[in-house]
CSV table of C-alpha atoms and ligand atoms in Angstrom, one decimal:
chain,number,residue,atom,x,y,z
O,1,MET,CA,154.2,47.5,-114.6
O,2,ASP,CA,154.8,43.8,-115.4
O,3,GLU,CA,156.1,43.4,-111.9
O,4,PHE,CA,152.9,45.0,-110.6
O,5,ARG,CA,150.7,42.7,-112.6
O,6,LYS,CA,152.7,39.7,-111.5
O,7,GLN,CA,152.3,40.6,-107.8
O,8,LEU,CA,148.5,40.9,-108.2
O,9,GLN,CA,148.3,37.6,-110.1
O,10,VAL,CA,150.2,35.7,-107.4
O,11,ARG,CA,147.6,36.8,-104.8
O,12,LEU,CA,144.7,36.0,-107.2
O,13,ASP,CA,146.3,32.5,-107.8
O,14,THR,CA,146.4,31.9,-104.1
O,15,ARG,CA,142.8,32.7,-103.8
O,16,GLU,CA,141.9,30.4,-106.7
O,17,GLN,CA,143.9,27.6,-105.1
O,18,GLU,CA,141.9,28.1,-101.9
O,19,GLY,CA,138.7,27.9,-104.0
O,20,LEU,CA,137.9,31.4,-103.0
O,21,LEU,CA,138.3,33.4,-106.2
O,22,ARG,CA,135.5,35.8,-106.7
O,23,THR,CA,134.2,36.6,-110.2
O,24,LEU,CA,131.4,38.8,-111.5
O,25,LYS,CA,128.4,36.9,-112.9
O,26,TYR,CA,125.3,38.1,-114.7
O,27,THR,CA,122.0,37.7,-113.1
O,28,SER,CA,120.3,34.7,-114.6
O,29,ALA,CA,116.9,33.8,-115.9
O,30,ARG,CA,116.6,31.3,-113.0
O,31,VAL,CA,114.0,31.6,-110.3
O,32,ASP,CA,115.3,34.3,-108.0
O,33,PHE,CA,116.1,32.8,-104.5
O,34,THR,CA,119.2,35.0,-104.1
O,35,SER,CA,118.5,38.7,-104.4
O,36,ASN,CA,117.7,41.1,-101.6
O,37,ASP,CA,114.6,42.3,-103.5
O,38,TYR,CA,112.4,40.7,-100.8
O,39,LEU,CA,109.2,42.7,-101.6
O,40,GLY,CA,109.7,42.7,-105.4
O,41,LEU,CA,110.0,46.5,-105.5
O,42,ALA,CA,113.2,46.4,-107.7
O,43,ARG,CA,111.3,44.6,-110.4
O,44,SER,CA,108.0,46.5,-110.0
O,45,GLN,CA,106.8,48.1,-113.2
O,46,SER,CA,104.4,50.4,-111.4
O,47,LEU,CA,107.1,51.7,-109.0
O,48,PHE,CA,109.4,52.2,-112.1
O,49,ASP,CA,106.6,54.2,-113.7
O,50,GLN,CA,105.9,56.2,-110.6
O,51,ILE,CA,109.6,57.2,-110.2
O,52,HIS,CA,109.8,58.3,-113.8
O,53,HIS,CA,106.6,60.2,-113.6
O,54,ALA,CA,107.7,62.0,-110.4
O,55,LEU,CA,111.1,62.8,-112.0
O,56,ASP,CA,109.3,64.3,-115.0
O,57,SER,CA,107.4,66.7,-112.7
O,58,PHE,CA,110.6,68.5,-111.7
O,59,THR,CA,110.9,71.7,-113.6
O,60,THR,CA,114.6,72.0,-113.1
O,61,LYS,CA,116.3,69.1,-114.8
O,62,SER,CA,119.2,67.6,-112.9
O,63,ASN,CA,121.3,64.6,-113.9
O,64,GLY,CA,123.8,64.7,-111.1
O,65,ALA,CA,124.1,66.3,-107.7
O,66,THR,CA,127.3,68.2,-108.9
O,67,GLY,CA,128.9,68.1,-105.5
O,68,SER,CA,128.7,67.0,-101.9
O,69,ARG,CA,125.7,67.9,-99.7
O,70,LEU,CA,127.9,70.6,-98.1
O,71,LEU,CA,128.8,72.2,-101.4
O,72,ALA,CA,126.4,72.2,-104.4
O,73,GLY,CA,124.6,68.9,-103.7
O,74,ASN,CA,121.9,69.9,-101.3
O,75,THR,CA,118.3,70.8,-102.2
O,76,GLU,CA,115.1,71.6,-100.3
O,77,TYR,CA,113.7,68.4,-101.9
O,78,TYR,CA,116.5,66.3,-100.4
O,79,GLU,CA,115.7,67.7,-97.0
O,80,SER,CA,112.0,67.2,-97.4
O,81,VAL,CA,112.6,63.5,-98.1
O,82,GLU,CA,114.8,63.3,-95.0
O,83,ALA,CA,112.0,64.8,-93.0
O,84,LYS,CA,109.6,62.2,-94.4
O,85,LEU,CA,112.0,59.4,-93.6
O,86,ALA,CA,112.3,60.8,-90.0
O,87,ASP,CA,108.6,60.6,-89.8
O,88,ILE,CA,108.5,57.0,-91.0
O,89,PHE,CA,111.2,55.9,-88.6
O,90,LYS,CA,109.7,57.9,-85.7
O,91,VAL,CA,112.7,59.9,-85.0
O,92,GLU,CA,113.6,63.6,-84.9
O,93,ALA,CA,115.9,63.7,-87.9
O,94,SER,CA,117.5,61.6,-90.6
O,95,LEU,CA,120.4,62.0,-92.9
O,96,ILE,CA,120.6,60.3,-96.3
O,97,LEU,CA,123.9,58.5,-97.2
O,98,ASN,CA,124.9,57.1,-100.5
O,99,SER,CA,124.7,53.5,-99.4
O,100,GLY,CA,124.4,51.3,-96.3
O,101,TYR,CA,128.1,50.7,-96.4
O,102,ALA,CA,128.8,54.4,-96.3
O,103,ALA,CA,126.2,54.9,-93.6
O,104,ASN,CA,127.8,52.4,-91.2
O,105,LEU,CA,131.3,53.7,-92.0
O,106,ALA,CA,130.0,57.2,-91.2
O,107,VAL,CA,128.5,56.3,-87.9
O,108,LEU,CA,131.2,54.0,-86.6
O,109,SER,CA,134.2,56.1,-87.8
O,110,SER,CA,132.9,59.4,-86.4
O,111,LEU,CA,131.0,58.8,-83.2
O,112,PRO,CA,133.3,56.7,-81.0
O,113,GLN,CA,136.4,58.6,-79.8
O,114,ARG,CA,139.9,57.5,-78.8
O,115,ASN,CA,139.1,56.4,-75.3
O,116,ASP,CA,135.7,54.9,-76.1
O,117,THR,CA,134.8,51.3,-76.7
O,118,ILE,CA,132.9,49.6,-79.6
O,119,LEU,CA,131.4,46.2,-78.9
O,120,TYR,CA,130.0,44.5,-82.0
O,121,ASP,CA,128.4,41.2,-82.8
O,122,GLU,CA,130.9,38.8,-84.3
O,123,LEU,CA,128.5,38.3,-87.3
O,124,ALA,CA,128.1,42.0,-88.0
O,125,HIS,CA,128.4,43.0,-91.6
O,126,ALA,CA,131.8,44.0,-93.0
O,127,CYS,CA,130.9,47.7,-93.1
O,128,ILE,CA,130.3,47.7,-89.3
O,129,LYS,CA,133.7,46.1,-88.8
O,130,ASP,CA,135.4,48.4,-91.3
O,131,GLY,CA,133.8,51.4,-89.7
O,132,ALA,CA,135.0,50.3,-86.3
O,133,ARG,CA,138.5,49.9,-87.7
O,134,LEU,CA,138.5,53.4,-89.0
O,135,SER,CA,137.7,54.7,-85.5
O,136,LEU,CA,140.3,55.4,-82.8
O,137,ALA,CA,138.2,53.6,-80.2
O,138,LYS,CA,139.0,50.2,-78.7
O,139,ARG,CA,136.9,47.5,-80.4
O,140,PHE,CA,135.9,44.0,-79.4
O,141,SER,CA,133.5,41.5,-80.9
O,142,PHE,CA,131.1,39.5,-78.7
O,143,ARG,CA,129.7,36.1,-79.5
O,144,HIS,CA,126.7,36.2,-81.9
O,145,ASN,CA,123.5,37.2,-80.1
O,146,ASP,CA,125.2,36.1,-76.8
O,147,LEU,CA,124.2,38.7,-74.2
O,148,GLU,CA,126.2,37.0,-71.4
O,149,ASP,CA,129.4,37.4,-73.4
O,150,LEU,CA,128.3,41.0,-74.2
O,151,GLU,CA,127.8,41.7,-70.6
O,152,ALA,CA,131.2,40.4,-69.6
O,153,LYS,CA,132.7,42.8,-72.1
O,154,LEU,CA,130.5,45.7,-71.0
O,155,LYS,CA,131.8,45.3,-67.5
O,156,ARG,CA,135.4,45.8,-68.8
O,157,ALA,CA,134.6,48.5,-71.4
O,158,GLU,CA,136.0,52.1,-71.0
O,159,GLY,CA,134.8,55.5,-72.0
O,160,THR,CA,131.5,55.9,-73.9
O,161,ILE,CA,130.3,52.5,-75.0
O,162,TYR,CA,128.7,51.7,-78.4
O,163,ILE,CA,127.1,48.4,-79.1
O,164,ALA,CA,126.8,47.7,-82.9
O,165,VAL,CA,124.2,45.1,-83.9
O,166,GLU,CA,121.9,44.2,-86.8
O,167,SER,CA,118.2,43.7,-86.5
O,168,VAL,CA,118.3,40.8,-88.9
O,169,TYR,CA,121.7,39.2,-89.7
O,170,SER,CA,122.6,39.1,-93.3
O,171,MET,CA,124.0,35.6,-93.4
O,172,ASP,CA,121.8,33.6,-91.0
O,173,GLY,CA,118.6,35.7,-91.2
O,174,ASP,CA,118.2,35.5,-87.4
O,175,GLN,CA,117.1,38.5,-85.4
O,176,CYS,CA,119.0,40.2,-82.5
O,177,PRO,CA,117.2,39.9,-79.2
O,178,LEU,CA,116.4,43.6,-79.3
O,179,GLN,CA,114.3,44.0,-76.1
O,180,ALA,CA,116.9,42.2,-73.9
O,181,LEU,CA,119.7,44.1,-75.6
O,182,VAL,CA,118.2,47.5,-75.0
O,183,THR,CA,117.7,46.6,-71.3
O,184,LEU,CA,121.3,45.4,-71.0
O,185,ALA,CA,122.7,48.5,-72.8
O,186,GLU,CA,120.7,50.8,-70.5
O,187,LYS,CA,122.2,49.0,-67.4
O,188,TYR,CA,125.7,50.0,-68.6
O,189,ASN,CA,124.8,53.4,-70.1
O,190,ALA,CA,125.8,52.1,-73.5
O,191,PHE,CA,124.5,53.4,-76.8
O,192,ILE,CA,123.1,51.1,-79.4
O,193,ILE,CA,123.9,51.4,-83.1
O,194,LEU,CA,121.3,49.3,-84.9
O,195,ASP,CA,121.7,48.4,-88.6
O,196,GLU,CA,118.2,47.7,-90.0
O,197,ALA,CA,119.4,46.8,-93.5
O,198,HIS,CA,117.4,43.5,-93.7
O,199,SER,CA,114.4,44.7,-91.8
O,200,THR,CA,113.8,48.1,-93.6
O,201,GLY,CA,110.5,47.7,-95.5
O,202,VAL,CA,110.0,44.1,-94.3
O,203,TYR,CA,108.7,44.9,-90.8
O,204,GLY,CA,106.7,47.7,-89.3
O,205,GLU,CA,104.1,50.2,-90.4
O,206,ARG,CA,105.3,51.9,-93.6
O,207,GLY,CA,108.3,49.6,-93.6
O,208,SER,CA,109.7,51.3,-90.5
O,209,GLY,CA,111.8,48.2,-89.4
O,210,LEU,CA,112.2,46.2,-86.3
O,211,ALA,CA,112.9,48.9,-83.6
O,212,VAL,CA,109.7,50.8,-84.4
O,213,SER,CA,107.6,47.7,-84.7
O,214,GLU,CA,108.8,46.5,-81.3
O,215,ASN,CA,108.3,50.0,-79.9
O,216,LEU,CA,112.0,50.3,-78.9
O,217,HIS,CA,113.0,53.1,-81.2
O,218,ASN,CA,113.2,55.7,-78.5
O,219,ARG,CA,115.7,53.7,-76.6
O,220,ILE,CA,118.2,53.2,-79.5
O,221,ALA,CA,120.7,56.0,-80.1
O,222,VAL,CA,121.5,55.4,-83.8
O,223,ARG,CA,119.6,53.5,-86.5
O,224,VAL,CA,120.8,52.8,-90.0
O,225,TYR,CA,118.2,52.0,-92.7
O,226,THR,CA,119.2,50.8,-96.2
O,227,PHE,CA,117.2,51.1,-99.3
O,228,GLY,CA,119.0,48.7,-101.6
O,229,LYS,CA,117.3,45.6,-100.3
O,230,ALA,CA,113.5,45.3,-99.6
O,231,MET,CA,112.9,48.9,-100.8
O,232,GLY,CA,114.3,47.8,-104.2
O,233,ILE,CA,116.2,51.0,-104.9
O,234,HIS,CA,119.5,52.5,-103.5
O,235,GLY,CA,120.9,54.6,-100.7
O,236,ALA,CA,120.5,54.6,-96.9
O,237,CYS,CA,119.8,56.9,-94.0
O,238,ILE,CA,120.9,57.4,-90.5
O,239,ALA,CA,118.1,58.1,-88.1
O,240,GLY,CA,118.3,59.7,-84.6
O,241,SER,CA,118.3,63.0,-82.9
O,242,LYS,CA,118.8,66.5,-84.5
O,243,GLU,CA,122.2,66.6,-82.7
O,244,LEU,CA,123.1,63.3,-84.3
O,245,ARG,CA,122.3,64.6,-87.7
O,246,ASN,CA,124.3,67.8,-87.1
O,247,TYR,CA,127.2,65.9,-85.7
O,248,LEU,CA,127.4,63.6,-88.8
O,249,ILE,CA,127.2,66.6,-91.1
O,250,ASN,CA,130.2,67.9,-89.3
O,251,PHE,CA,132.3,64.9,-88.6
O,252,ALA,CA,131.3,61.9,-90.8
O,253,ARG,CA,133.8,61.7,-93.6
O,254,PRO,CA,131.8,59.3,-95.8
O,255,PHE,CA,129.1,62.0,-95.8
O,256,ILE,CA,131.3,65.0,-96.2
O,257,TYR,CA,133.7,64.0,-98.9
O,258,THR,CA,131.5,62.4,-101.5
O,259,THR,CA,129.2,63.6,-104.2
O,260,ALA,CA,125.6,63.5,-103.0
O,261,LEU,CA,123.1,61.0,-104.5
O,262,PRO,CA,121.5,62.3,-107.7
O,263,LEU,CA,117.9,63.6,-107.8
O,264,HIS,CA,116.8,60.3,-109.4
O,265,SER,CA,117.9,58.3,-106.3
O,266,VAL,CA,116.2,60.7,-103.9
O,267,VAL,CA,113.0,60.6,-105.9
O,268,ALA,CA,113.2,56.8,-106.0
O,269,ILE,CA,113.5,56.8,-102.2
O,270,GLU,CA,110.4,58.9,-101.7
O,271,CYS,CA,108.4,56.9,-104.4
O,272,ALA,CA,109.4,53.5,-102.9
O,273,PHE,CA,108.2,54.4,-99.4
O,274,ASN,CA,104.9,55.8,-100.9
O,275,TYR,CA,104.5,52.7,-103.0
O,276,LEU,CA,105.0,50.4,-100.0
O,277,GLN,CA,102.5,52.4,-98.0
O,278,GLU,CA,100.0,51.9,-100.7
O,279,ASN,CA,100.8,48.1,-101.1
O,280,ILE,CA,101.5,47.2,-97.5
O,281,TYR,CA,100.0,43.7,-98.2
O,282,LEU,CA,103.4,42.9,-99.7
O,283,GLN,CA,104.7,42.4,-96.1
O,284,GLN,CA,102.0,39.8,-95.4
O,285,GLN,CA,102.7,38.1,-98.8
O,286,LEU,CA,106.3,37.8,-97.9
O,287,GLN,CA,105.5,36.4,-94.4
O,288,LYS,CA,103.2,33.8,-96.1
O,289,ASN,CA,106.0,32.6,-98.4
O,290,ILE,CA,108.5,32.5,-95.4
O,291,HIS,CA,105.9,30.4,-93.5
O,292,ALA,CA,105.5,28.0,-96.5
O,293,TYR,CA,109.2,27.6,-96.9
O,294,ARG,CA,109.7,27.0,-93.2
O,295,HIS,CA,106.9,24.5,-93.1
O,296,ALA,CA,108.4,22.6,-96.1
O,297,VAL,CA,111.9,22.3,-94.6
O,298,GLN,CA,110.9,21.7,-91.0
O,299,TYR,CA,112.4,18.2,-90.9
O,300,LEU,CA,115.6,19.2,-92.7
O,301,PRO,CA,118.3,19.1,-90.0
O,302,ASN,CA,120.9,21.3,-91.7
O,303,LYS,CA,119.0,24.6,-91.7
O,304,THR,CA,119.2,27.5,-89.4
O,305,VAL,CA,116.0,28.8,-87.9
O,306,SER,CA,114.9,32.1,-89.2
O,307,HIS,CA,111.6,34.0,-89.4
O,308,SER,CA,113.1,36.5,-91.9
O,309,SER,CA,113.4,36.3,-95.7
O,310,ILE,CA,116.9,35.0,-95.3
O,311,GLN,CA,117.1,31.2,-94.9
O,312,THR,CA,120.1,28.9,-94.9
O,313,ALA,CA,120.8,25.3,-95.7
O,314,ILE,CA,124.2,24.3,-94.3
O,315,PHE,CA,126.4,22.1,-96.5
O,316,PRO,CA,129.8,22.1,-94.7
O,317,GLY,CA,132.9,22.8,-96.8
O,318,ASN,CA,133.4,25.2,-99.6
O,319,ASP,CA,133.5,22.5,-102.3
O,320,HIS,CA,130.4,20.8,-100.9
O,321,SER,CA,128.4,24.1,-100.8
O,322,LYS,CA,129.6,25.1,-104.3
O,323,LYS,CA,128.6,21.6,-105.7
O,324,VAL,CA,125.1,21.7,-104.2
O,325,ALA,CA,124.6,25.3,-105.4
O,326,THR,CA,125.6,24.3,-109.0
O,327,GLU,CA,123.2,21.4,-108.9
O,328,LEU,CA,120.3,23.6,-107.8
O,329,GLN,CA,121.3,26.2,-110.5
O,330,GLN,CA,121.1,23.4,-113.1
O,331,LYS,CA,117.6,22.7,-111.9
O,332,GLY,CA,116.7,26.4,-112.6
O,333,PHE,CA,117.1,28.0,-109.1
O,334,ASP,CA,119.2,31.0,-108.6
O,335,VAL,CA,120.8,30.0,-105.3
O,336,ARG,CA,124.3,31.0,-104.3
O,337,PRO,CA,126.8,29.4,-101.9
O,338,ILE,CA,128.3,31.4,-99.1
O,339,LEU,CA,131.8,30.2,-98.4
O,340,SER,CA,134.3,30.5,-95.6
O,341,PRO,CA,135.8,32.9,-94.6
O,342,THR,CA,132.6,35.0,-95.3
O,343,VAL,CA,131.0,32.5,-92.8
O,344,PRO,CA,132.9,30.4,-90.2
O,345,LYS,CA,134.5,27.2,-91.5
O,346,GLY,CA,132.2,24.3,-91.2
O,347,SER,CA,129.1,26.5,-91.6
O,348,GLU,CA,129.4,27.0,-95.4
O,349,ARG,CA,125.9,27.2,-96.8
O,350,LEU,CA,123.3,28.1,-99.3
O,351,ARG,CA,121.8,31.4,-98.6
O,352,ILE,CA,118.2,31.3,-99.7
O,353,CYS,CA,116.3,34.5,-100.0
O,354,LEU,CA,112.5,34.4,-100.1
O,355,HIS,CA,110.5,37.0,-102.0
O,356,THR,CA,106.9,38.1,-102.5
O,357,PHE,CA,107.1,37.0,-106.1
O,358,ASN,CA,108.2,33.4,-105.4
O,359,THR,CA,105.2,31.2,-106.2
O,360,GLN,CA,104.1,28.2,-104.1
O,361,PRO,CA,105.1,25.7,-106.8
O,362,GLU,CA,108.6,27.4,-107.0
O,363,ILE,CA,109.0,27.1,-103.2
O,364,GLU,CA,107.9,23.5,-103.2
O,365,ALA,CA,110.2,22.6,-106.1
O,366,LEU,CA,113.2,24.2,-104.3
O,367,THR,CA,112.5,22.6,-100.9
O,368,GLY,CA,112.0,19.3,-102.7
O,369,ALA,CA,115.3,19.6,-104.4
O,370,LEU,CA,117.0,20.6,-101.1
O,371,LYS,CA,115.6,17.5,-99.3
O,372,SER,CA,116.9,15.1,-102.0
O,373,LEU,CA,120.3,16.8,-102.0
O,374,HIS,CA,120.5,16.5,-98.2
O,375,ALA,CA,119.4,12.9,-98.3
O,376,LEU,CA,122.2,12.2,-100.9
O,377,ALA,CA,124.8,13.9,-98.8
O,378,HIS,CA,124.0,11.9,-95.6
P,401,PLP,C1,123.7,44.2,-92.6
P,401,PLP,C2,124.1,45.1,-93.7
P,401,PLP,N1,124.4,46.4,-93.5
P,401,PLP,C3,124.8,47.2,-94.5
P,401,PLP,C4,124.9,46.7,-95.8
P,401,PLP,C5,125.3,47.6,-96.9
P,401,PLP,O1,124.3,48.2,-97.5
P,401,PLP,P1,124.4,48.8,-99.0
P,401,PLP,O2,124.3,47.6,-99.9
P,401,PLP,O3,123.3,49.8,-99.1
P,401,PLP,O4,125.7,49.4,-99.1
P,401,PLP,C6,124.5,45.4,-96.1
P,401,PLP,C7,124.6,44.9,-97.5
P,401,PLP,O5,124.9,43.8,-97.8
P,401,PLP,C8,124.1,44.5,-95.0
P,401,PLP,O6,123.8,43.3,-95.2
């Protein structure tokens, strides 16, 4: 046992020496510019009350699902929520998974077969890459949002081709060029897997995301929506055809071999989408704050351009980014550094998330502090 501990500690020490040791922190009382609670639903007292009220209305009390969906964990209610999600996402069928991570693993590990090819954006989330690793298909990344590079790889791809992209990228906040991507995919008979993690709730009628709002949904084979970000709750769903749903129920191990989400989570999913539908102005409120932030930092050279709630300020080098983040934290802003290797070396940054509940004075104070930190650094 001592030997085991020692081995682990050696690897932890190496991480620490590289300045990359991860530790768990408590959320702070600072102004939130870091969470994915873009629409403020996670902190909404009225959504909280609606979820508890809805839960109370169930006559059969249930604390846990007691098994996987294929065993004791399925209910008519579960399927009614899936039907509702399918309606929101304008698709034939949806299947709830326990998280976005599990949903991407489910899709990428089960659909592509041995002689197929997965092409994924180099900045795709870890769960897309992990899912592709679990598959027996060949896998290649293409340069971020670079359709020329993608086309070069499409020309050489074998078997059924899957292209895995995100509608909004989690580290840069930029969008994928969906329209052009769909056209390119169709030219090569490739199927798109679109992760809508950071667009669910934020865009589209009833929070239906980017593909629906751009009217491209019928041309995308598989869509993944997650509920732990703008929807403020937990879980995810995979949306597509009835055949896709049946296929996943049969072949997707992250769906088959896990205890289903408890009733509470499924009720929360239904209530969160109802709540957003009744408070759709939240989407405009968020856009207003994004616009105010973008306007305030327009002359800052070290930012990446994004129209989403995710903004970045690049301070190259892990130490530099950490130092700047600490200074902002001391000023009362909850802003976290994103270090390499999570992002490429030289593009270490602050990831700044904007929310409906960030006030104009808070946004002005943060952008003012960013400007002076940038001036000091250059
Ligand atoms: C693009 C993307 N996909 C999937 C996930 C995973 O979703 P979840 O947190 O629901 O597991 C994340 C979370 O960070 C993400 O950013």
